[in-house]
PDB file of C-alpha atoms in Angstrom:
ATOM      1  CA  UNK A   1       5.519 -14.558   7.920  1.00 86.00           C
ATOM      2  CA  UNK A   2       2.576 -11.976   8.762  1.00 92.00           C
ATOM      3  CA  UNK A   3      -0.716 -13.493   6.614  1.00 94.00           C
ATOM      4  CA  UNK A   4      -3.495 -10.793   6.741  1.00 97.00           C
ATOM      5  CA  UNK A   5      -6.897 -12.106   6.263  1.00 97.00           C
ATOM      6  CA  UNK A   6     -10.121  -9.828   5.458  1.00 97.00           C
ATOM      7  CA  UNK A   7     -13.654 -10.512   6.054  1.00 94.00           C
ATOM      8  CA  UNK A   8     -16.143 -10.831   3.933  1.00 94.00           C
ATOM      9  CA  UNK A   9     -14.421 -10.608   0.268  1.00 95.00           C
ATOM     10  CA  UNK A  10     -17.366  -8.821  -0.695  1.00 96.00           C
ATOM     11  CA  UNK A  11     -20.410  -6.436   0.685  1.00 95.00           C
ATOM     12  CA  UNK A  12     -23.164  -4.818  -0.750  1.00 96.00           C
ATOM     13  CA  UNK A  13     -25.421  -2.732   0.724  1.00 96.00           C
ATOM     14  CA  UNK A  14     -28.376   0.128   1.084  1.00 96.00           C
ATOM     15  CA  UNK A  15     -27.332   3.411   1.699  1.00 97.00           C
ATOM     16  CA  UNK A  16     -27.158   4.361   5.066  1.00 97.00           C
ATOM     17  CA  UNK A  17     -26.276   1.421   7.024  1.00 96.00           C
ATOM     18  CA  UNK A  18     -24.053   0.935   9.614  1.00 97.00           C
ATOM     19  CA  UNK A  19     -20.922  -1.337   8.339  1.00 95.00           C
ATOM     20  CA  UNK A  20     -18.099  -3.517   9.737  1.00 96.00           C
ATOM     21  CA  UNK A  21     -15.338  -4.742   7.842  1.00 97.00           C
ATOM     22  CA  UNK A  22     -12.751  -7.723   9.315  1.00 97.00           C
ATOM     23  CA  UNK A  23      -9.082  -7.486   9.570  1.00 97.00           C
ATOM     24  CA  UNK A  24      -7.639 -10.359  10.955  1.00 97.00           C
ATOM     25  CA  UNK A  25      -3.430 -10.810  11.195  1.00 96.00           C
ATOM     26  CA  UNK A  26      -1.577 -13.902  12.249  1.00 95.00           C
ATOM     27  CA  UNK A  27       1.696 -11.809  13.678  1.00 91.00           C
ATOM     28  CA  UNK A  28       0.860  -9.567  16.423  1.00 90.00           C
ATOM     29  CA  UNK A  29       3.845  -8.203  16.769  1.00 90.00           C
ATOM     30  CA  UNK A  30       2.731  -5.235  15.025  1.00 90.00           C
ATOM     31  CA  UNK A  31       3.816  -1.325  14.927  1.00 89.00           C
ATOM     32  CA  UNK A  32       0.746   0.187  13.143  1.00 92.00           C
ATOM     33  CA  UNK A  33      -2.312  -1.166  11.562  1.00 95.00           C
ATOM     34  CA  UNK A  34      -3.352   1.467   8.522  1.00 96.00           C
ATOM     35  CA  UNK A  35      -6.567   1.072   6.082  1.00 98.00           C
ATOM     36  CA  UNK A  36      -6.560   2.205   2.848  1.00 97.00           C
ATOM     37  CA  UNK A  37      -9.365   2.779   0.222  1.00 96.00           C
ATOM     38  CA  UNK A  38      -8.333   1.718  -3.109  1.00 95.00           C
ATOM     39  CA  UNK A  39     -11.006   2.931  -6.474  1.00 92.00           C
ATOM     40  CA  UNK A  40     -10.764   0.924  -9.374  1.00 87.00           C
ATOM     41  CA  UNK A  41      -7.493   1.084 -11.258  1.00 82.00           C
ATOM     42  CA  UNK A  42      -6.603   3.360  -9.117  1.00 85.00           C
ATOM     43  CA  UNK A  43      -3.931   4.016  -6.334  1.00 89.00           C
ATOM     44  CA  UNK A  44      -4.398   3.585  -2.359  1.00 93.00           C
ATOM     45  CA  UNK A  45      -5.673   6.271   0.027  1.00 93.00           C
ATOM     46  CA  UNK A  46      -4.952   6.444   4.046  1.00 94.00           C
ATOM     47  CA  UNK A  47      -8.095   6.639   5.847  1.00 96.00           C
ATOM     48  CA  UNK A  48      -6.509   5.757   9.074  1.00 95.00           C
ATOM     49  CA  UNK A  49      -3.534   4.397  10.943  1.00 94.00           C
ATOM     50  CA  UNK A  50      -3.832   2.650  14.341  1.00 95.00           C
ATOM     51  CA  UNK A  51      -0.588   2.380  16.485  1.00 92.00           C
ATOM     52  CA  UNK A  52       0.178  -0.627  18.518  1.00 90.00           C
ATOM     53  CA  UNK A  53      -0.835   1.412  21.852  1.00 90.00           C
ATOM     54  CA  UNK A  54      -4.354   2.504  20.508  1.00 92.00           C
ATOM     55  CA  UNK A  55      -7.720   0.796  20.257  1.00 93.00           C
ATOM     56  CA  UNK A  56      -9.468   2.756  18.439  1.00 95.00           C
ATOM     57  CA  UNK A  57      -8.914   5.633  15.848  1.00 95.00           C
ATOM     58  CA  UNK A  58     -11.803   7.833  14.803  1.00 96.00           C
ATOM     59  CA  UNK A  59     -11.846  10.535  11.413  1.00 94.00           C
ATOM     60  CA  UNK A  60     -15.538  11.213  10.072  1.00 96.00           C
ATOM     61  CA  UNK A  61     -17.947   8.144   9.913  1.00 97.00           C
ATOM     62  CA  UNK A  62     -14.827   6.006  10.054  1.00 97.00           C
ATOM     63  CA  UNK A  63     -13.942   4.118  13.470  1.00 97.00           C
ATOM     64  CA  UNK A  64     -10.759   1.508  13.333  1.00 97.00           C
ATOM     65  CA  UNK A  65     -10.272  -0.733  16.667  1.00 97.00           C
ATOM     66  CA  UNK A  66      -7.346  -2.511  16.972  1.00 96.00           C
ATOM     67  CA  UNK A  67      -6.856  -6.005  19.496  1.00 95.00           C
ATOM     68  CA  UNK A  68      -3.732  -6.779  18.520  1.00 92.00           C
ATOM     69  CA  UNK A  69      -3.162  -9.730  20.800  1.00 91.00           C
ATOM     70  CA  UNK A  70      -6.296 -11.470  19.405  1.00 94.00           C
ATOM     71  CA  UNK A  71      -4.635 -10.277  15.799  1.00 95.00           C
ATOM     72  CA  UNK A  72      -7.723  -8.019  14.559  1.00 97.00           C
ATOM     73  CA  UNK A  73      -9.077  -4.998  13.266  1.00 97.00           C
ATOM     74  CA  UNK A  74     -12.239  -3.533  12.380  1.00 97.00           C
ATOM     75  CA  UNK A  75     -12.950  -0.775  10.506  1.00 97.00           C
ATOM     76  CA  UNK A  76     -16.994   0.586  11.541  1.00 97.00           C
ATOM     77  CA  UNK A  77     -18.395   2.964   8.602  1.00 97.00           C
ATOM     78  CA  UNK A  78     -21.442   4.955   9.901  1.00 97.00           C
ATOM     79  CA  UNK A  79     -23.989   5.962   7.813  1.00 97.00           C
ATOM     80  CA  UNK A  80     -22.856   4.427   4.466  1.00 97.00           C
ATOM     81  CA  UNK A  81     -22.980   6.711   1.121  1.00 97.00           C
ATOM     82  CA  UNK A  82     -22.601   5.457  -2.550  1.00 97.00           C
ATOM     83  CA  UNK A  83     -19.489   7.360  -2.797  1.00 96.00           C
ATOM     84  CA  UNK A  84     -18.204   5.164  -0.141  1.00 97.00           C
ATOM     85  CA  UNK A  85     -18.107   1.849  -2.520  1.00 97.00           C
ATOM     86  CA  UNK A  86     -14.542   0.906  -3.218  1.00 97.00           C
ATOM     87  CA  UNK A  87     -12.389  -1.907  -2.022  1.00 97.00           C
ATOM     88  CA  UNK A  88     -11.234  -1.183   1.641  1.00 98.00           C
ATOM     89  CA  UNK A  89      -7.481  -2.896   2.936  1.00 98.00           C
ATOM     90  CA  UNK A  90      -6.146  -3.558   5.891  1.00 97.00           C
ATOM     91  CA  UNK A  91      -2.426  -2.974   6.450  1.00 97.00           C
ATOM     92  CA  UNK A  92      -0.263  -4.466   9.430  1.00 95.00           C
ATOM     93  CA  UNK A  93       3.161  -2.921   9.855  1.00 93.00           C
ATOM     94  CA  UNK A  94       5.810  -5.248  11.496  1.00 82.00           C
ATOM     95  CA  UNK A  95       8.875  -4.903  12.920  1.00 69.00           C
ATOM     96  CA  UNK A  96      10.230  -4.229   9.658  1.00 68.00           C
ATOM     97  CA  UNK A  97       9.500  -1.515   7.006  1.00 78.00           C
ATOM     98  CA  UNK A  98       7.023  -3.069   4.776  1.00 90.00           C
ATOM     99  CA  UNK A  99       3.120  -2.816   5.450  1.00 94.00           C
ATOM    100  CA  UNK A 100       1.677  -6.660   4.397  1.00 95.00           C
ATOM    101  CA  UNK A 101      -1.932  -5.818   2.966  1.00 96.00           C
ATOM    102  CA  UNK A 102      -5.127  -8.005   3.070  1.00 95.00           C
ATOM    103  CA  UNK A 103      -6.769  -9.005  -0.215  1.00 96.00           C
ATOM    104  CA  UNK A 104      -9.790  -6.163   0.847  1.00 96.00           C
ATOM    105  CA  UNK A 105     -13.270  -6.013   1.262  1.00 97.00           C
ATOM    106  CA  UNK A 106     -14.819  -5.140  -2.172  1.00 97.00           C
ATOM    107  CA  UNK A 107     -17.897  -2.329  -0.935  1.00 97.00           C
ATOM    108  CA  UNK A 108     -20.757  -1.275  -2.888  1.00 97.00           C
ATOM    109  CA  UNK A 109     -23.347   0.942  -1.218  1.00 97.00           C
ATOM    110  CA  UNK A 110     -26.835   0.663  -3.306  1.00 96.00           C
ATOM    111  CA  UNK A 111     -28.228   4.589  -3.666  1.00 94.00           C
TER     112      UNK A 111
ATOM    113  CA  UNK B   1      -2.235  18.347   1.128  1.00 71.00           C
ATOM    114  CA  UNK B   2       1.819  17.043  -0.355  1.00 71.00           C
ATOM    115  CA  UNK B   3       1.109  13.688  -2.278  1.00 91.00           C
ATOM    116  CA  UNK B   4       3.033  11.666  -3.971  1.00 95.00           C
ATOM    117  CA  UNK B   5       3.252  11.633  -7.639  1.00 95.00           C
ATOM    118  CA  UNK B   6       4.610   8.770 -10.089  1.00 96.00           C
ATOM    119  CA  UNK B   7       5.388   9.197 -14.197  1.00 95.00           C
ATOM    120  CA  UNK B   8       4.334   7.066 -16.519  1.00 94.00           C
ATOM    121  CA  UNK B   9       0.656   6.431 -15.178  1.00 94.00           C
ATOM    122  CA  UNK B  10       0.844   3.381 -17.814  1.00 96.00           C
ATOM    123  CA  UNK B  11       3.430   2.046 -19.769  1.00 96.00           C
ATOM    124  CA  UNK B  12       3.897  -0.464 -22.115  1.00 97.00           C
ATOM    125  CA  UNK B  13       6.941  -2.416 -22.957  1.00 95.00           C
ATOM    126  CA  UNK B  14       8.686  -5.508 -24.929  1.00 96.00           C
ATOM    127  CA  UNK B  15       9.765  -8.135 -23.134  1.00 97.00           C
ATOM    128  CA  UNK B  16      12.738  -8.356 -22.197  1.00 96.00           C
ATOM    129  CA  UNK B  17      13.314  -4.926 -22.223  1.00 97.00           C
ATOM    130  CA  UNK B  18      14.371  -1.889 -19.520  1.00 97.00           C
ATOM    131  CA  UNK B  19      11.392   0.015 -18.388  1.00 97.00           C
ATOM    132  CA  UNK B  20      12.139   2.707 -15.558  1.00 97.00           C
ATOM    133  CA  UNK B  21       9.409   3.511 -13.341  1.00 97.00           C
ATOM    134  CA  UNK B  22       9.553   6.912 -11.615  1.00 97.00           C
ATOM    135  CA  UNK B  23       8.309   8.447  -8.000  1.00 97.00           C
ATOM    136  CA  UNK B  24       8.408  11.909  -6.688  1.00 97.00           C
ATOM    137  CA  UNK B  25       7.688  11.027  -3.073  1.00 96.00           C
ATOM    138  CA  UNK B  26       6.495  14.054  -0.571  1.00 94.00           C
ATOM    139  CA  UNK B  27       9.130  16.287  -0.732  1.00 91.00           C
ATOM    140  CA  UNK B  28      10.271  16.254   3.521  1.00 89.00           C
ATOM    141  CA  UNK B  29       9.753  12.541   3.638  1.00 92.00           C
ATOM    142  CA  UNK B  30      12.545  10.064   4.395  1.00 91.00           C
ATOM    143  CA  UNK B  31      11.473   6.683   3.568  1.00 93.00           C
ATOM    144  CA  UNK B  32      10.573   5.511   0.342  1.00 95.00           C
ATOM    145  CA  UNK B  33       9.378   1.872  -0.558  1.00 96.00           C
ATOM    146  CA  UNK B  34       7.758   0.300  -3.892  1.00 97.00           C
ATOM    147  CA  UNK B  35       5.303  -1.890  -3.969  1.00 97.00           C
ATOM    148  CA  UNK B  36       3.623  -3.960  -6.788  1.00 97.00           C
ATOM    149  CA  UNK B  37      -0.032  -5.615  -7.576  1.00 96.00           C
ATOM    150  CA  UNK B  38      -0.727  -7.798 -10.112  1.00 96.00           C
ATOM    151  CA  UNK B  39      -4.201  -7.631 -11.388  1.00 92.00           C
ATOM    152  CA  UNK B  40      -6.580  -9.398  -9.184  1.00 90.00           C
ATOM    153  CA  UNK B  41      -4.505 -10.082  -6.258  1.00 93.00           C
ATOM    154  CA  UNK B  42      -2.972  -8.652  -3.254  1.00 95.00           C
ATOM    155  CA  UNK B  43      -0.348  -5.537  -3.118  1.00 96.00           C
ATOM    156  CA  UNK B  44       3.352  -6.616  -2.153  1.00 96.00           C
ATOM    157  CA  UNK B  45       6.439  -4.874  -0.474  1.00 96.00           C
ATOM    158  CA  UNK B  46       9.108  -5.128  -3.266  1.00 97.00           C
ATOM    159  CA  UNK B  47      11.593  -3.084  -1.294  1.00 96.00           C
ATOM    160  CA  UNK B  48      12.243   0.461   0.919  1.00 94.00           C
ATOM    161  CA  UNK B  49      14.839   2.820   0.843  1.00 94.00           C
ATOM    162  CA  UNK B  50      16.636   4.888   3.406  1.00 91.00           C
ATOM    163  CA  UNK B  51      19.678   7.055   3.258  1.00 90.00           C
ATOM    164  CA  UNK B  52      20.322   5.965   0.002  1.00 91.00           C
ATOM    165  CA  UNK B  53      20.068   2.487   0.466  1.00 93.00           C
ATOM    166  CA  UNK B  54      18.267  -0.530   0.453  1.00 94.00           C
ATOM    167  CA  UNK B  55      16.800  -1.247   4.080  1.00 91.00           C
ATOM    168  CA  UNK B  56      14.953  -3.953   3.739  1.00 91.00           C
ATOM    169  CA  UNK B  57      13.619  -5.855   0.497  1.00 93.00           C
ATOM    170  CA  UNK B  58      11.222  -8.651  -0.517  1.00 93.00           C
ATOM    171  CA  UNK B  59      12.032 -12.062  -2.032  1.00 93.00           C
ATOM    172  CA  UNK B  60      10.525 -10.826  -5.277  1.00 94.00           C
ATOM    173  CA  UNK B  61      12.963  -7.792  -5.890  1.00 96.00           C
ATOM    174  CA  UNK B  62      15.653  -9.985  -7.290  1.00 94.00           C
ATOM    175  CA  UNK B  63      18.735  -8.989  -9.406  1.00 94.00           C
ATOM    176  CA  UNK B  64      16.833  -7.647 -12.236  1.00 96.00           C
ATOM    177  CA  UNK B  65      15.480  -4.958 -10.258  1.00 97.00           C
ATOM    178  CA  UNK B  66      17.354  -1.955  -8.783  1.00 97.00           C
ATOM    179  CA  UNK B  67      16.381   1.328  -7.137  1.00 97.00           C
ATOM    180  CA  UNK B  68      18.017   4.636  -7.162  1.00 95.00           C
ATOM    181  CA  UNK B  69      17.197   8.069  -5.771  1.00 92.00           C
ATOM    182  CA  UNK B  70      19.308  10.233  -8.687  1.00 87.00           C
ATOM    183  CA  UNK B  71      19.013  13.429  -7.486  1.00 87.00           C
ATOM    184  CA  UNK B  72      17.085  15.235  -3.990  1.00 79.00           C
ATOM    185  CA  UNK B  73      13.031  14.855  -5.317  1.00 88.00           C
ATOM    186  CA  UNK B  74      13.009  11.458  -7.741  1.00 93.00           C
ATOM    187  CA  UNK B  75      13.122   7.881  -6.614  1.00 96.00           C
ATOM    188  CA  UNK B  76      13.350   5.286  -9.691  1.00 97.00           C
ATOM    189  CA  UNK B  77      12.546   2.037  -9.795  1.00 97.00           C
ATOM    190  CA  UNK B  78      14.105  -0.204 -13.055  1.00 97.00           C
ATOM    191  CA  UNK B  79      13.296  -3.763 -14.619  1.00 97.00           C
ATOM    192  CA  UNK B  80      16.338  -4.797 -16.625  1.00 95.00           C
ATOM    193  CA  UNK B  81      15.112  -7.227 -18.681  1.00 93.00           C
ATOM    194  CA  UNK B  82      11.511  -7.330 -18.023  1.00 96.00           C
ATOM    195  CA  UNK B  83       9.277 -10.638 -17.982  1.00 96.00           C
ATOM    196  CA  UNK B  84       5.745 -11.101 -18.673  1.00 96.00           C
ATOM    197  CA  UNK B  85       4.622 -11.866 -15.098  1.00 96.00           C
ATOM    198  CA  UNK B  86       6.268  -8.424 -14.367  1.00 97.00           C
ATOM    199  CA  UNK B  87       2.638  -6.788 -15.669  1.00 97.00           C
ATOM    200  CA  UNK B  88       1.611  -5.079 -12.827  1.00 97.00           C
ATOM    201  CA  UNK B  89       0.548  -1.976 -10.750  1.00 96.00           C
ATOM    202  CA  UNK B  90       3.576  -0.478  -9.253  1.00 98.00           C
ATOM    203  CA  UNK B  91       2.690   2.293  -6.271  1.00 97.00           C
ATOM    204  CA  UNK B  92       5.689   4.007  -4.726  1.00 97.00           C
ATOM    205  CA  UNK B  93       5.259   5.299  -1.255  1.00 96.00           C
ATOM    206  CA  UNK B  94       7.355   7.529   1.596  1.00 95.00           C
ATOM    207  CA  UNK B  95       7.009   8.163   4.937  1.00 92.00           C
ATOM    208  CA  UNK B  96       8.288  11.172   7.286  1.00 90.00           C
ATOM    209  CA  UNK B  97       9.801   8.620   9.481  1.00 81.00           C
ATOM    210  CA  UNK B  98       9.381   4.548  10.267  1.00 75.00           C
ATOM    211  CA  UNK B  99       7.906   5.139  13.743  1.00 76.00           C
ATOM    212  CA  UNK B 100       4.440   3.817  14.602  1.00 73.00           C
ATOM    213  CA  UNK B 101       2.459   7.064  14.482  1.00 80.00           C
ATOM    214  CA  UNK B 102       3.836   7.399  11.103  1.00 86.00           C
ATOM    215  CA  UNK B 103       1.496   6.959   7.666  1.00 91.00           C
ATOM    216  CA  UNK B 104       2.941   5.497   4.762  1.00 93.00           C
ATOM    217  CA  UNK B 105       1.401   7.573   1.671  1.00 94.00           C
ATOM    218  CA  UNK B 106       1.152   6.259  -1.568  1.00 95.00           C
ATOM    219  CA  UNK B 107       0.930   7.011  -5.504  1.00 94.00           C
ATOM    220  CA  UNK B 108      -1.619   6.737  -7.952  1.00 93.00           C
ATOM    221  CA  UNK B 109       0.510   4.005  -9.393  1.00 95.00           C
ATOM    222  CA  UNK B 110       2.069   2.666 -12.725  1.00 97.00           C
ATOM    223  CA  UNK B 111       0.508   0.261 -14.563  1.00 96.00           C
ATOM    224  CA  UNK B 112       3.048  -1.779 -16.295  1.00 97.00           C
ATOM    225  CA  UNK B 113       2.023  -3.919 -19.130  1.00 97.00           C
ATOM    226  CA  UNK B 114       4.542  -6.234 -20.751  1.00 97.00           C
ATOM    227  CA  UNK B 115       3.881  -7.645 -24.398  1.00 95.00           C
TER     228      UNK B 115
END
């Protein structure tokens, strides 16, 4: 059974710094790797998906690299903005259907 | 940009009664799944849904729960006789296709509360 762990639980920081948040997976016998932003009480966005071939995926200040044999992921956020603080989760799809998600990295960026 | 849209956004119910949940997933999309978070911990699969049946479903969608795509836009999802520890966040998603370049995008969610 895939267990998806996520590193730290929590971050705060300054505006402006460079951040990296931990994705690590037990089964690497994955098909995709997607992060999602999740706002309070609110519903989950795609930032980006990762296929099993790729090592890294790129869209704005957001970089996701992928070692799936090791069973990790990062996601790199350049230049961080206030808007930016939300909880961030990590996603591993299987051989199966269902995406198992990480319990997130809680963000806040200080203005 | 298509998104996927679910009805209630919060809904309150008796225990032990039938609450419907409903999902209007991107309208080309194929795949459809639910998925459920209970305040303070981690979002679960409950179940997908393929050609109008179930493909593949989670320990937690047991009898009580049942899924239904009723006509070519709406996917459902129903609690018969709901339970308190069914208080949740229920997001539907789809997907164009299962393959690995393929996103699955999700709702703003339901949030169920039972009293």
């Amino acid at each position: 059974k895939q267990e998806v762990t996520q590193i730290p639980a929590a971050l705060s920081v300054p505006e402006g710094e460079n951040l990296v948040l931990n994705c690590s997976f037990t089964d690497s016998a994955i098909y995709n790797l997607q992060w999602f932003r999740q706002d309070p009480g609110k519903g989950l966005t795609s930032l980006l998906l990762i296929q099993s071939s790729q090592r890294e995926q790129t869209s704005g200040r957001l970089n996701a690299s992928l070692d799936k044999s090791s069973g990790r992921s990062t996601l790199y956020i350049a230049a961080s903005q206030p808007g930016d603080s939300a909880t961030y989760l990590c996603a591993p799809k299987g051989g199966r259907r269902a995406l198992t998600f990480g319990s997130g990295t809680r963000l806040q960026v200080q203005p | 940009e298509p998104e996927v849209t679910q009805t209630p956004s919060h809904q309150v119910t008796q225990m032990g009664q039938e609450v419907i949940l409903r999902c209007v997933p991107i309208s080309n999309h194929l795949y459809f799944y639910w998925y459920r978070q209970i305040l303070g911990q981690k979002v679960e699969f409950l179940v997908s849904f393929y050609n109008n049946e179930i493909s593949e479903k989670s320990e937690i969608f047991d009898d009580q729960f049942s899924v239904e795509r009723p006509d070519g836009s709406n996917f459902t999802l129903k609690i018969r006789s709901t339970k308190l520890e069914d208080s949740a966040m229920y997001f539907c998603a789809s997907s164009l296709r299962t393959g690995e370049d393929q996103p699955q995008h999700f709702g703003d969610g339901t949030r169920l509360s039972i009293l």
